[in-house]
C-alpha atoms as a PDB file:
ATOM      1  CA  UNK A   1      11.097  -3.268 -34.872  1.00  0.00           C
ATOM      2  CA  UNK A   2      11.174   0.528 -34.034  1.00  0.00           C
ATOM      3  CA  UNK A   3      13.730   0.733 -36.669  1.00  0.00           C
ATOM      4  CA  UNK A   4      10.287   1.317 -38.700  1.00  0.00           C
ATOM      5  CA  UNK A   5       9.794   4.670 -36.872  1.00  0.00           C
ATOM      6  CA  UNK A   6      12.190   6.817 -39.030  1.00  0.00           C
ATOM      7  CA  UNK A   7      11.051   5.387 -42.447  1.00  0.00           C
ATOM      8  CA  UNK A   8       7.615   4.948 -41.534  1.00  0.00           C
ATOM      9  CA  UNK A   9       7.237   8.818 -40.835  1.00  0.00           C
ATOM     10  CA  UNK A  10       8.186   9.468 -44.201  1.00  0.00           C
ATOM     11  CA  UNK A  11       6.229   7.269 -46.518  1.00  0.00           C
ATOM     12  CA  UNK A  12       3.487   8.121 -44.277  1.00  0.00           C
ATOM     13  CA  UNK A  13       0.061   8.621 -45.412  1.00  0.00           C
ATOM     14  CA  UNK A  14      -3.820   8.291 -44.328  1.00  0.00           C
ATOM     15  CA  UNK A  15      -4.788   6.299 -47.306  1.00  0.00           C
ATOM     16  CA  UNK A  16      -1.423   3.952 -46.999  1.00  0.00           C
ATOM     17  CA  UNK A  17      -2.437   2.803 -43.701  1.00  0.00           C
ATOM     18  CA  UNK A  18      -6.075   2.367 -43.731  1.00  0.00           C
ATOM     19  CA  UNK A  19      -7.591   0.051 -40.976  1.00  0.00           C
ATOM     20  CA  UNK A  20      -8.771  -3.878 -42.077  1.00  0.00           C
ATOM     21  CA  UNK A  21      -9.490  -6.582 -39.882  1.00  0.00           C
ATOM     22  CA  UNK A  22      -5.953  -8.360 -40.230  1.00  0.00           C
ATOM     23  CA  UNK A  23      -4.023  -4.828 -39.274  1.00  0.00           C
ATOM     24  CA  UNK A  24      -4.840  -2.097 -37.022  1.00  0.00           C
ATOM     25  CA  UNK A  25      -3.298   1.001 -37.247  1.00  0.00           C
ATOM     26  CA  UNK A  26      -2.226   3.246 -34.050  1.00  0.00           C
ATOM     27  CA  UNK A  27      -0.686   6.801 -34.312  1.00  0.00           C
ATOM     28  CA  UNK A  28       1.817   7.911 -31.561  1.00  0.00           C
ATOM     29  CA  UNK A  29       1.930  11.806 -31.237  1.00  0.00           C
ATOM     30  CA  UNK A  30       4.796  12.297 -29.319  1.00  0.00           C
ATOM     31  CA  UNK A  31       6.275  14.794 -26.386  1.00  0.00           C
ATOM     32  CA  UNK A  32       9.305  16.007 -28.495  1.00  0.00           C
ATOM     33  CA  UNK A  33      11.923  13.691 -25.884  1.00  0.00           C
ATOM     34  CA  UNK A  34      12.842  11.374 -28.630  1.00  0.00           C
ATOM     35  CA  UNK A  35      14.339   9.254 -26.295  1.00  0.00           C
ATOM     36  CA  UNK A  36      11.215   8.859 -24.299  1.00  0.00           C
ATOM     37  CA  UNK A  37       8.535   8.680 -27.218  1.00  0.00           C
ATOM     38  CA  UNK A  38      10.574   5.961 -28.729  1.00  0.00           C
ATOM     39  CA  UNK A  39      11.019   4.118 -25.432  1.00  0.00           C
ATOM     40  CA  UNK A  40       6.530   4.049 -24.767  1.00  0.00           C
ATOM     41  CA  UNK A  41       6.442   3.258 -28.903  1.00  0.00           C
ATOM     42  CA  UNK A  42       8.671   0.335 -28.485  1.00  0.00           C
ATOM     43  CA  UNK A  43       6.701  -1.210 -25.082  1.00  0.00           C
ATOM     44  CA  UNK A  44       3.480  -0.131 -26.644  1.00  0.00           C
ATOM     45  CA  UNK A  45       4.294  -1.847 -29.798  1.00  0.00           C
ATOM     46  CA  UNK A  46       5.446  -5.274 -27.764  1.00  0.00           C
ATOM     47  CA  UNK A  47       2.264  -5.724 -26.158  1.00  0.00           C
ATOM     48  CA  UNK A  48       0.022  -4.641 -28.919  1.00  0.00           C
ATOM     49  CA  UNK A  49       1.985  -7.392 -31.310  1.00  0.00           C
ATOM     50  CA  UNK A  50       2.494  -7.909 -34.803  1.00  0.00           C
ATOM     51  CA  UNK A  51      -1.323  -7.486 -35.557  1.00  0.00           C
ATOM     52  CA  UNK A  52      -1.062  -3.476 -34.952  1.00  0.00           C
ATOM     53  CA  UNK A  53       1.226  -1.147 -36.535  1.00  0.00           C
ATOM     54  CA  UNK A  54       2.019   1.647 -34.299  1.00  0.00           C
ATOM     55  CA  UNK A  55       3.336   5.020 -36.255  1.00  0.00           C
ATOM     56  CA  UNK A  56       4.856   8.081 -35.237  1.00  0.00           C
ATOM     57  CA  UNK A  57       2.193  11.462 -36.720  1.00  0.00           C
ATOM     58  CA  UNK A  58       3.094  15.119 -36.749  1.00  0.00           C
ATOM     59  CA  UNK A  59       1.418  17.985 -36.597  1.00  0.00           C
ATOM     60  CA  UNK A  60       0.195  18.514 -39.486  1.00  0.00           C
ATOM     61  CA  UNK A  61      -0.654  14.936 -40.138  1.00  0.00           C
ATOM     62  CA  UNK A  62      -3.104  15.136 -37.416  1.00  0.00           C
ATOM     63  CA  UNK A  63      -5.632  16.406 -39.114  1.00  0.00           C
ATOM     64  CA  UNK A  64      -6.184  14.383 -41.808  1.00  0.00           C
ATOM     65  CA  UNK A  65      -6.605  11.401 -39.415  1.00  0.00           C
ATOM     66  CA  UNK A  66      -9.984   9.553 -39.373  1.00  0.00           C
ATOM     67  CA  UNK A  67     -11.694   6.878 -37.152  1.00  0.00           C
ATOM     68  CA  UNK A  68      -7.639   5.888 -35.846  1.00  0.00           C
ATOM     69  CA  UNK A  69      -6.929   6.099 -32.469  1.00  0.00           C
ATOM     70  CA  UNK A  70      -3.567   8.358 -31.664  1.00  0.00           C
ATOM     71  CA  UNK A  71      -1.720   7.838 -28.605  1.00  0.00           C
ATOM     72  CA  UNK A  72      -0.202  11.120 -27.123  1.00  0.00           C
ATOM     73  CA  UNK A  73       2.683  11.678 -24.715  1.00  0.00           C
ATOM     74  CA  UNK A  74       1.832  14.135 -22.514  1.00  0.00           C
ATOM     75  CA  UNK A  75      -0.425  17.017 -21.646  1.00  0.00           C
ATOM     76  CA  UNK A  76       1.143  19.097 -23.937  1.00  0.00           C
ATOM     77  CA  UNK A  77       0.519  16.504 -27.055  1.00  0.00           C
ATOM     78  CA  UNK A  78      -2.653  15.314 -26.259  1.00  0.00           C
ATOM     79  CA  UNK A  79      -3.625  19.353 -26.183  1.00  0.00           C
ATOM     80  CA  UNK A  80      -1.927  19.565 -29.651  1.00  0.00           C
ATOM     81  CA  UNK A  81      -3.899  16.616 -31.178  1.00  0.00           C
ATOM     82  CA  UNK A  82      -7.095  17.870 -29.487  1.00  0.00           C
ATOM     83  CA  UNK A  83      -6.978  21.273 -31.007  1.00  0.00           C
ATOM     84  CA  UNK A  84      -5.762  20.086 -34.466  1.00  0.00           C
ATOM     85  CA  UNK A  85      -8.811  16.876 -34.686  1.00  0.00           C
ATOM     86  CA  UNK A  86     -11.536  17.106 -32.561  1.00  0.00           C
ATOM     87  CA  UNK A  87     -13.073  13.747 -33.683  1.00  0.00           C
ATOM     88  CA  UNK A  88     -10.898  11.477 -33.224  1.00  0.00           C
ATOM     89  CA  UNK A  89      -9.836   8.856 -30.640  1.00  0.00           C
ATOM     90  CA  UNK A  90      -7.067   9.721 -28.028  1.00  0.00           C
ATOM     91  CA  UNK A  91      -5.501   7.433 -25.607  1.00  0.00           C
ATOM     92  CA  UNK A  92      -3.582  10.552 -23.385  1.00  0.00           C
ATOM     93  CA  UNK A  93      -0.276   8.480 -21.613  1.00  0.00           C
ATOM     94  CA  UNK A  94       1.719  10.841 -18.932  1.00  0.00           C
ATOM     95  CA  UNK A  95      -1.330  12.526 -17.753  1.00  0.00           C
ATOM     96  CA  UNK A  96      -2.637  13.464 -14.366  1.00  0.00           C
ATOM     97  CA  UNK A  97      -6.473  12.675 -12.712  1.00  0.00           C
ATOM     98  CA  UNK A  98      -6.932  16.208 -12.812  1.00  0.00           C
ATOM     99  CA  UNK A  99      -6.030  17.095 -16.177  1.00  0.00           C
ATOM    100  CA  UNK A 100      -7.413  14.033 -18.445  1.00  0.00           C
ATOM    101  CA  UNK A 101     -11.334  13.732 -16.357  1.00  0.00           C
ATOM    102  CA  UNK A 102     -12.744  16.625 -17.562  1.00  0.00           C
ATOM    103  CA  UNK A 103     -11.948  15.742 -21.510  1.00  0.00           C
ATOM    104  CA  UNK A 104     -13.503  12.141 -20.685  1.00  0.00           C
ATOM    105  CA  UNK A 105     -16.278  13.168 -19.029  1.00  0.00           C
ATOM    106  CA  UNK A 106     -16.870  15.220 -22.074  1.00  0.00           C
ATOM    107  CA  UNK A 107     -16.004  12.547 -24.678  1.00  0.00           C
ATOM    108  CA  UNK A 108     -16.321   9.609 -22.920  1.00  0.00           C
ATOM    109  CA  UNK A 109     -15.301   6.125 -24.621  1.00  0.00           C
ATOM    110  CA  UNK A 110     -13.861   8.468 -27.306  1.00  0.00           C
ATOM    111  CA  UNK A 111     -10.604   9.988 -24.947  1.00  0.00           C
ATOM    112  CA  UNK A 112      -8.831   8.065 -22.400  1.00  0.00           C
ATOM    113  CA  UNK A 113      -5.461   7.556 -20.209  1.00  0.00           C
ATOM    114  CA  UNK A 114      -3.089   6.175 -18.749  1.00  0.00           C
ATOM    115  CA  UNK A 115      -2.703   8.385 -15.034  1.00  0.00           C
ATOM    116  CA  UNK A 116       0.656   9.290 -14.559  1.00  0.00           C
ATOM    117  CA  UNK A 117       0.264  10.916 -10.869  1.00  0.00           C
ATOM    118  CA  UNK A 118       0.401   8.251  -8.155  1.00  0.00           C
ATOM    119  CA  UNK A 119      -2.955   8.105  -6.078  1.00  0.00           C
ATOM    120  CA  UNK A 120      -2.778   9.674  -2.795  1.00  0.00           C
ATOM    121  CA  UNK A 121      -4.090   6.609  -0.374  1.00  0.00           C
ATOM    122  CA  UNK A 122      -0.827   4.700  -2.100  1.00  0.00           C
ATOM    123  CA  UNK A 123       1.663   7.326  -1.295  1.00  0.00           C
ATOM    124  CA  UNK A 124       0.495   8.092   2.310  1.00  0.00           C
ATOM    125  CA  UNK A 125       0.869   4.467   2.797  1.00  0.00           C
ATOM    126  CA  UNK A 126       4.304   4.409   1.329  1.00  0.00           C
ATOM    127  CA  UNK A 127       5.467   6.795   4.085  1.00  0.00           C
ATOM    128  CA  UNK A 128       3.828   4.242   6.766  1.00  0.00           C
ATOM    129  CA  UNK A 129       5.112   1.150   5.356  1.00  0.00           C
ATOM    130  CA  UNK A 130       8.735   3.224   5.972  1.00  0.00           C
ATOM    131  CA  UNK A 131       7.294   4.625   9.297  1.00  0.00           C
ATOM    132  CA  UNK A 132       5.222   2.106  10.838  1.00  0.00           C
ATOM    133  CA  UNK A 133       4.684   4.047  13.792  1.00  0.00           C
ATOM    134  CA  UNK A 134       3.284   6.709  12.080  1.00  0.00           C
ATOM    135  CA  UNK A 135      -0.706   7.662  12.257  1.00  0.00           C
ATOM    136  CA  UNK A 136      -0.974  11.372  11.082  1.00  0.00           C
ATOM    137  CA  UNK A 137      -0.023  12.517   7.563  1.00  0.00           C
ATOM    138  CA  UNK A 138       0.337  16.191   7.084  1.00  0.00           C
ATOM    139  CA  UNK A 139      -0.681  18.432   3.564  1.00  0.00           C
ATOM    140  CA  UNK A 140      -0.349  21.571   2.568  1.00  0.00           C
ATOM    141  CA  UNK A 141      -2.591  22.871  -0.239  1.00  0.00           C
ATOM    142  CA  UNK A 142      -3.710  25.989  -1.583  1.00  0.00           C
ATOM    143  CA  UNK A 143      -7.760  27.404  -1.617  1.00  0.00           C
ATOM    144  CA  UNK A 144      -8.228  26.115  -5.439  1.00  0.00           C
ATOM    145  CA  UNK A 145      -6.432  22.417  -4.128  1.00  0.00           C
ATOM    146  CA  UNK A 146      -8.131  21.948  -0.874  1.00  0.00           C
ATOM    147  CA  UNK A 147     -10.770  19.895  -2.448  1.00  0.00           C
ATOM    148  CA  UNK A 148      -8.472  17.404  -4.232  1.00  0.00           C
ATOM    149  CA  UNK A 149      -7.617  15.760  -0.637  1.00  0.00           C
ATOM    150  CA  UNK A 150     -11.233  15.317   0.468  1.00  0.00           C
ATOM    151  CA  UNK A 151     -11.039  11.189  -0.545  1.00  0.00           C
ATOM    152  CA  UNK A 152      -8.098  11.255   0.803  1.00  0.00           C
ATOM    153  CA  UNK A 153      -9.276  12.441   4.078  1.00  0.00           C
ATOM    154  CA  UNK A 154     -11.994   9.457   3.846  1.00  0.00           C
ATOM    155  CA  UNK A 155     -10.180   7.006   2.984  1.00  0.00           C
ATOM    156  CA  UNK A 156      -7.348   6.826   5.538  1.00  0.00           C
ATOM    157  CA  UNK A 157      -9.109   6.362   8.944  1.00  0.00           C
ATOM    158  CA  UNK A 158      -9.575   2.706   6.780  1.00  0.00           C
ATOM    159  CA  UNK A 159      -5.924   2.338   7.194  1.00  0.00           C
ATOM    160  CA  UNK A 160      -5.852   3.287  10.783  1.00  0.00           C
ATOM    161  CA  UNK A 161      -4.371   6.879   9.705  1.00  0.00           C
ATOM    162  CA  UNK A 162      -5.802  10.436   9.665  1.00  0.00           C
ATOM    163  CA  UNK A 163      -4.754  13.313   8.149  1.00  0.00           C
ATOM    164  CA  UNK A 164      -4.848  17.676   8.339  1.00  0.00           C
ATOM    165  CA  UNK A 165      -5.153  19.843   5.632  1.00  0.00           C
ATOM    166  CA  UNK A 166      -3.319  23.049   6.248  1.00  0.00           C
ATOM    167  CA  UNK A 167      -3.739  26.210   3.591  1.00  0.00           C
ATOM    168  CA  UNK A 168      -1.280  28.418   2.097  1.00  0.00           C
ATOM    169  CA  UNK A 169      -2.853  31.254   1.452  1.00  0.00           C
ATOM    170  CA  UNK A 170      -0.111  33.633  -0.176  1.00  0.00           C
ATOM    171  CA  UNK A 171       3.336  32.819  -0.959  1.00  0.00           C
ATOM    172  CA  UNK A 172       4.949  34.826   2.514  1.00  0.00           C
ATOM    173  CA  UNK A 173       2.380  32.173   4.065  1.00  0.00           C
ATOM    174  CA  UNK A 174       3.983  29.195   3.338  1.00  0.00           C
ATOM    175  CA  UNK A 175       6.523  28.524   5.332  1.00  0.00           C
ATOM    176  CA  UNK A 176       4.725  29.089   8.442  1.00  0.00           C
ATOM    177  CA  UNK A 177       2.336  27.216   7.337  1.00  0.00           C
ATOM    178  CA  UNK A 178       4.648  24.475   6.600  1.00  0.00           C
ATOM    179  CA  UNK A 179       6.118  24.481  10.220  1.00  0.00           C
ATOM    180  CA  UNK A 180       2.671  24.644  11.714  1.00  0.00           C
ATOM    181  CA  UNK A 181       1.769  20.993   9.454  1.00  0.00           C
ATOM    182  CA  UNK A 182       5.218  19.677  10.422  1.00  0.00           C
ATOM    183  CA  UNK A 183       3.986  19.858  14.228  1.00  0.00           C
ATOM    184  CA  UNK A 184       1.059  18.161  13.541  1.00  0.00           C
ATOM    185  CA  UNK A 185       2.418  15.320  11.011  1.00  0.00           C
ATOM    186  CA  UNK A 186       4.548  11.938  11.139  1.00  0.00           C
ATOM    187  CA  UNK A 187       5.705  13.295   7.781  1.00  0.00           C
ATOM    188  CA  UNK A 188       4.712  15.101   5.168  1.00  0.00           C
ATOM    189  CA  UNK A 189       3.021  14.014   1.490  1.00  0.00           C
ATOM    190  CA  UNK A 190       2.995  16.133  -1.440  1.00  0.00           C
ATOM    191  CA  UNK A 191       0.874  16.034  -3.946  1.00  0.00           C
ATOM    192  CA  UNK A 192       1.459  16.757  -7.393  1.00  0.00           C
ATOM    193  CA  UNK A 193       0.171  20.589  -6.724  1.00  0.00           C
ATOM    194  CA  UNK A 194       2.573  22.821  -8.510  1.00  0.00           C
ATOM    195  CA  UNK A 195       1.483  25.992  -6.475  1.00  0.00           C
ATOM    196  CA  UNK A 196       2.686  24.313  -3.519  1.00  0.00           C
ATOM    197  CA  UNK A 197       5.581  21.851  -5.155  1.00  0.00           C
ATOM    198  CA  UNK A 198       8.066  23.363  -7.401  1.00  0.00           C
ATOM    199  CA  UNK A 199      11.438  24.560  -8.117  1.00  0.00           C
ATOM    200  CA  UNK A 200      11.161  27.722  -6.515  1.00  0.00           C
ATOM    201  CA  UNK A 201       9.903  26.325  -3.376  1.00  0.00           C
ATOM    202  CA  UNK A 202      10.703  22.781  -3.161  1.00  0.00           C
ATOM    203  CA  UNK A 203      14.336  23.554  -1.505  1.00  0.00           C
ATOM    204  CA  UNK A 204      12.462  25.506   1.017  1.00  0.00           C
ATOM    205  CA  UNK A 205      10.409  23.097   2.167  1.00  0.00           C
ATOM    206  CA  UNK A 206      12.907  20.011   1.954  1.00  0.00           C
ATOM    207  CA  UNK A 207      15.506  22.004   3.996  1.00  0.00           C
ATOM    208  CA  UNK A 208      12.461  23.190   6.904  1.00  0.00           C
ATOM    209  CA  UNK A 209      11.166  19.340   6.777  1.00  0.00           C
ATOM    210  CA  UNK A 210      14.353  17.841   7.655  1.00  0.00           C
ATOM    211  CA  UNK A 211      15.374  20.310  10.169  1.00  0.00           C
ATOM    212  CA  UNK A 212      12.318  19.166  12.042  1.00  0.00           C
ATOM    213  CA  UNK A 213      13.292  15.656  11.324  1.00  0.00           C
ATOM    214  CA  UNK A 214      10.281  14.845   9.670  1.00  0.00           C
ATOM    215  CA  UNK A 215      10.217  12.998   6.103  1.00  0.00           C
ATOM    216  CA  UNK A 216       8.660  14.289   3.411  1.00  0.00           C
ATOM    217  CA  UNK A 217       6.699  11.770   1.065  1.00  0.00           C
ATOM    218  CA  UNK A 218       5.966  12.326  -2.662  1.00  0.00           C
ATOM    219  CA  UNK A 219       4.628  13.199  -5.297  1.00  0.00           C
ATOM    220  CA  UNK A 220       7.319  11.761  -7.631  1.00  0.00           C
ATOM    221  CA  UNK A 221      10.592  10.621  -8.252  1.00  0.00           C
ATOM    222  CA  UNK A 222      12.022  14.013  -9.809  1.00  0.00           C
ATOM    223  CA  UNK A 223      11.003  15.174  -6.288  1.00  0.00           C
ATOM    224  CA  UNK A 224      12.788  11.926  -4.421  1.00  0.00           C
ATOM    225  CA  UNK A 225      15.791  13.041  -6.345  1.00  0.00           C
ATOM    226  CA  UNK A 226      15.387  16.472  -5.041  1.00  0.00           C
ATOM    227  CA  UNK A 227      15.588  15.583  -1.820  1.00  0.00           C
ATOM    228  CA  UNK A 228      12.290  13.644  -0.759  1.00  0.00           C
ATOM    229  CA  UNK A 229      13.047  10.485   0.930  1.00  0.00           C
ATOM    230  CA  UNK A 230      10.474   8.700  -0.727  1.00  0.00           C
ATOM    231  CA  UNK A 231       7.692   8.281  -3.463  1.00  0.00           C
ATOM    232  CA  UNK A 232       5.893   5.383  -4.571  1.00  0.00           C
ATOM    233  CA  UNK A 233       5.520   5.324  -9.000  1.00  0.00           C
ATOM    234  CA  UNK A 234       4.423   3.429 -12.064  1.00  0.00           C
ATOM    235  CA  UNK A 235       6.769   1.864 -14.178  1.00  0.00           C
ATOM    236  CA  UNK A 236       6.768   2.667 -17.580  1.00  0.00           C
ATOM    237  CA  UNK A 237       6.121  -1.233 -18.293  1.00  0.00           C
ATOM    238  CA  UNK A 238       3.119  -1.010 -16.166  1.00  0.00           C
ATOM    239  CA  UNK A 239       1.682   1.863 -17.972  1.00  0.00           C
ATOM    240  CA  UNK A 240       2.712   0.306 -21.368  1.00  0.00           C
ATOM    241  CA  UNK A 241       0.174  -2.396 -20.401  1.00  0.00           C
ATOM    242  CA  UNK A 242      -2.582  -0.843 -19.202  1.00  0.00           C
ATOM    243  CA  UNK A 243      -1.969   1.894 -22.525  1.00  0.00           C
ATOM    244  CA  UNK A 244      -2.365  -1.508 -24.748  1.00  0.00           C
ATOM    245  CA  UNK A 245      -5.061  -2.778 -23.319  1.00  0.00           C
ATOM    246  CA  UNK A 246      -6.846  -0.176 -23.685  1.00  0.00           C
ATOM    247  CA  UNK A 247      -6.126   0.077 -27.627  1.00  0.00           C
ATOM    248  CA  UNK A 248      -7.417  -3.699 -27.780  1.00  0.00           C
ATOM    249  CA  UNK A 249     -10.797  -2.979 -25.937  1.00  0.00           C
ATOM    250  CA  UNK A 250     -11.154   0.160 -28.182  1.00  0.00           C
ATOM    251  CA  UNK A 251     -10.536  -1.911 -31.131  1.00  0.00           C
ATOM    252  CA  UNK A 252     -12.866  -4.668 -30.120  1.00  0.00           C
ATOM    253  CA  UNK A 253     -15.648  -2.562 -28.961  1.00  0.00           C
ATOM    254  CA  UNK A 254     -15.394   1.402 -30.846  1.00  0.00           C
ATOM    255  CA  UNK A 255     -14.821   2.902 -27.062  1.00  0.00           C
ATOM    256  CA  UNK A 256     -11.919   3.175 -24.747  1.00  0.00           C
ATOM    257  CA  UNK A 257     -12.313   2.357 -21.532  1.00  0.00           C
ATOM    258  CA  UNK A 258     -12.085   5.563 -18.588  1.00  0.00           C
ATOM    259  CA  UNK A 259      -8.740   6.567 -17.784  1.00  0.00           C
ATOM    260  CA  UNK A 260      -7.082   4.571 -14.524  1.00  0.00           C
ATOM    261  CA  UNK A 261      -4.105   3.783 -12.691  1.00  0.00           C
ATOM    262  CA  UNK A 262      -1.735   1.281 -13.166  1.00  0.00           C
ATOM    263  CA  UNK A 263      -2.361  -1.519 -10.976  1.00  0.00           C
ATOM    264  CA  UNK A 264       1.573  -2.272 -10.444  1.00  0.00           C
ATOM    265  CA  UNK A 265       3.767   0.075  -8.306  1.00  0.00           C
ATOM    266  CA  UNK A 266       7.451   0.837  -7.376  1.00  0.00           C
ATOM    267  CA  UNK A 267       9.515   2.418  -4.468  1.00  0.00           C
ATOM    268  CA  UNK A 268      11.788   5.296  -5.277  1.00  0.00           C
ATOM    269  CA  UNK A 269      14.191   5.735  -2.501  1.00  0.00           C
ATOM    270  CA  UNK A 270      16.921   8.445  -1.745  1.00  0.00           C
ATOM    271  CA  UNK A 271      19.171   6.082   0.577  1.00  0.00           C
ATOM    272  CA  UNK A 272      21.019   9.437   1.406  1.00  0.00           C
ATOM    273  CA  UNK A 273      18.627  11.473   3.190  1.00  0.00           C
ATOM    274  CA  UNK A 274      17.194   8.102   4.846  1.00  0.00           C
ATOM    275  CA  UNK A 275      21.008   8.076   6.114  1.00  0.00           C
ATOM    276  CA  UNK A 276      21.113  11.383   7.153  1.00  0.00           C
ATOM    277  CA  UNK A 277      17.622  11.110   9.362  1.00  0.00           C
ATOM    278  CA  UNK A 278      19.130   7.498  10.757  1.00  0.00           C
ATOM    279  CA  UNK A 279      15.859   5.832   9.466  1.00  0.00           C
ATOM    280  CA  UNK A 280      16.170   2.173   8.150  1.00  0.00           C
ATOM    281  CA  UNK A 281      14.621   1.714   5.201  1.00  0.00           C
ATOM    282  CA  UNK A 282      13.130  -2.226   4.239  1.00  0.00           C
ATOM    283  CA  UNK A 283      14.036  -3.702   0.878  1.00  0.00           C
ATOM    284  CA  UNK A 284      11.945  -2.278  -2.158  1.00  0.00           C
ATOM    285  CA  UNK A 285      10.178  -5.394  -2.776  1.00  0.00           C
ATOM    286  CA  UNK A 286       9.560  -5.704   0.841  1.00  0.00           C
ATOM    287  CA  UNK A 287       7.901  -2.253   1.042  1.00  0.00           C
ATOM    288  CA  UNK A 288       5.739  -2.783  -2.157  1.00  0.00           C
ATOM    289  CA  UNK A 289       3.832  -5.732  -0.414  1.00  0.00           C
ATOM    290  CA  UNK A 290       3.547  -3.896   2.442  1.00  0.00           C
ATOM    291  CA  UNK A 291       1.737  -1.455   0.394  1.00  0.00           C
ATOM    292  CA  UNK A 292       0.119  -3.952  -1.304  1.00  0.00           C
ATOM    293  CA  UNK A 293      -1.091  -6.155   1.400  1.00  0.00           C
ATOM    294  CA  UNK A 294      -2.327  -2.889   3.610  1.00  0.00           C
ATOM    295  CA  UNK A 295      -5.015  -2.032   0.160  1.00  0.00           C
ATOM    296  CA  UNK A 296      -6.160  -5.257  -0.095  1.00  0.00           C
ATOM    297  CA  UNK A 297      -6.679  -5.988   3.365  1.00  0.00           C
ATOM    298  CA  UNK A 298      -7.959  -3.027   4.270  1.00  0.00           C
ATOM    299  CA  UNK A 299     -11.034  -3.948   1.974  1.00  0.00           C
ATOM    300  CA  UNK A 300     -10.635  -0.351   1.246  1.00  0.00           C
ATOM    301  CA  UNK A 301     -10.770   2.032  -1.747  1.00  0.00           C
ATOM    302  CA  UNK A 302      -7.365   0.857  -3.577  1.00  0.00           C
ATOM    303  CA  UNK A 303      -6.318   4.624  -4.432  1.00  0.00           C
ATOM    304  CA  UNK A 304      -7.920   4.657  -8.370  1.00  0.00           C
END
């Protein structure tokens, strides 16, 4: 079926694919990883079935688009389409909280996503469900970030957990900082903060971490692969779903729904630092119910 994505781009035009009530039309605005955008077109296209035609739209397309819903790839894309067609519908897939809320607050029913960035109750309880013993969750964040922990902060004491908030101010301040959170912490979780997380610092803090023997947890799986031992994430079937049901309830009712989380979670593991820190990790399906049985239980916020 996604043969149709080459020849479809170039017989494409508005008028061609008009909506009717026997065929919707979806446009797919993609991240420029062809392998990627074709992978979310083909599971998008799957669930939405044979009564919706989804089609790849570049930039200069975008503008001529009218009363069609466009799905975009990214932060990146969904900024493109937003600055090329300010009315019309966009379902925003591979997008954190903190950068999609603000445009749906502003346009709500109208722009939408799927959250790529795991929530922050789910991956503190990832590193419990792999330390059981554990009770205190350390974070580092900067002055702007401090107040993107504060549910986090609320919401743990529910799980029999608290955390500390410690704050880099300057970049000479964070590895002291760091050591000082490692002291206080069963382990470490990262958030997706890039002042604090990226490739200029992450070796730094992996290497201090584990010379302290404490784990760090989060905030992806590029960052497991790094070096962190762990991070709980979507699968891209999982956000396919949620992407396509959204598309049906905007086609049945004229609004999308807000953007949420994925309801469905994985483990990412990296077996050789758990090695190399002796700690015994459970099976991944083991360590997902854990997860999921410690939400539901708690009769908690679920992390969304």
């Amino acid at each position: 079926m996604w043969a149709l994505w080459v020849f479809s781009s170039l017989v494409f035009t508005v008028a061609a694919h008009a909506q009717d009530s026997a065929n919707q039309t979806v446009y797919l605005a993609g991240s420029g990883n062809t392998a990627l955008d074709q992978h979310i077109g083909s599971l998008l296209q799957d669930r939405l079935g044979d009564g919706v035609t989804l089609l790849p739209i570049s930039d200069d397309q975008i503008p001529l688009i009218e009363n069609t819903p466009v799905v975009s790839v990214g932060p990146a894309a969904f900024s493109r389409v937003r600055q090329a067609n300010r009315s019309i519908p966009i379902l925003a897939m591979l997008v954190q909280q903190s950068f999609i809320d603000g445009f749906a607050e502003l346009a709500p029913g109208q722009i939408s996503g799927v959250l790529y960035d795991v929530p922050l109750l789910r991956q503190a309880l990832t590193g419990k469900a792999i330390l059981p013993q554990a009770n205190t969750v350390a974070i580092l964040a900067t002055p702007g970030s401090v107040e993107l922990y504060e549910p986090l902060l609320d919401q743990l004491p529910l799980h029999g957990m608290t955390a500390r908030v410690f704050v880099v101010e300057s970049d000479g301040d964070l590895i002291p900082t760091l050591v000082r959170a490692l002291g206080y912490g069963d382990f470490l979780l990262a958030a997706p903060d890039d002042a604090i997380y990226n490739p200029r610092t992450i070796k730094h803090i992996l290497l201090t971490a584990y010379r302290r023997n404490k784990i760090v947890i989060g905030p992806s799986q590029a960052y497991v692969r790094a070096g962190a031992l762990a991070s709980s994430y979507a699968p891209f079937p999982e956000m396919a779903n949620l992407g396509a049901n959204a598309l049906k309830e905007y086609f049945a009712t004229g609004q999308f729904p807000a953007p949420s989380y994925p309801t469905r979670y994985r483990v990412e593991i990296n077996d050789q630092v758990a090695r190399s820190l002796n700690i015994p990790i459970p099976d991944r399906e083991a360590l997902n119910q854990t997860i999921q049985d410690e939400l539901t239980n708690a009769g908690g916020p679920q992390g969304d």
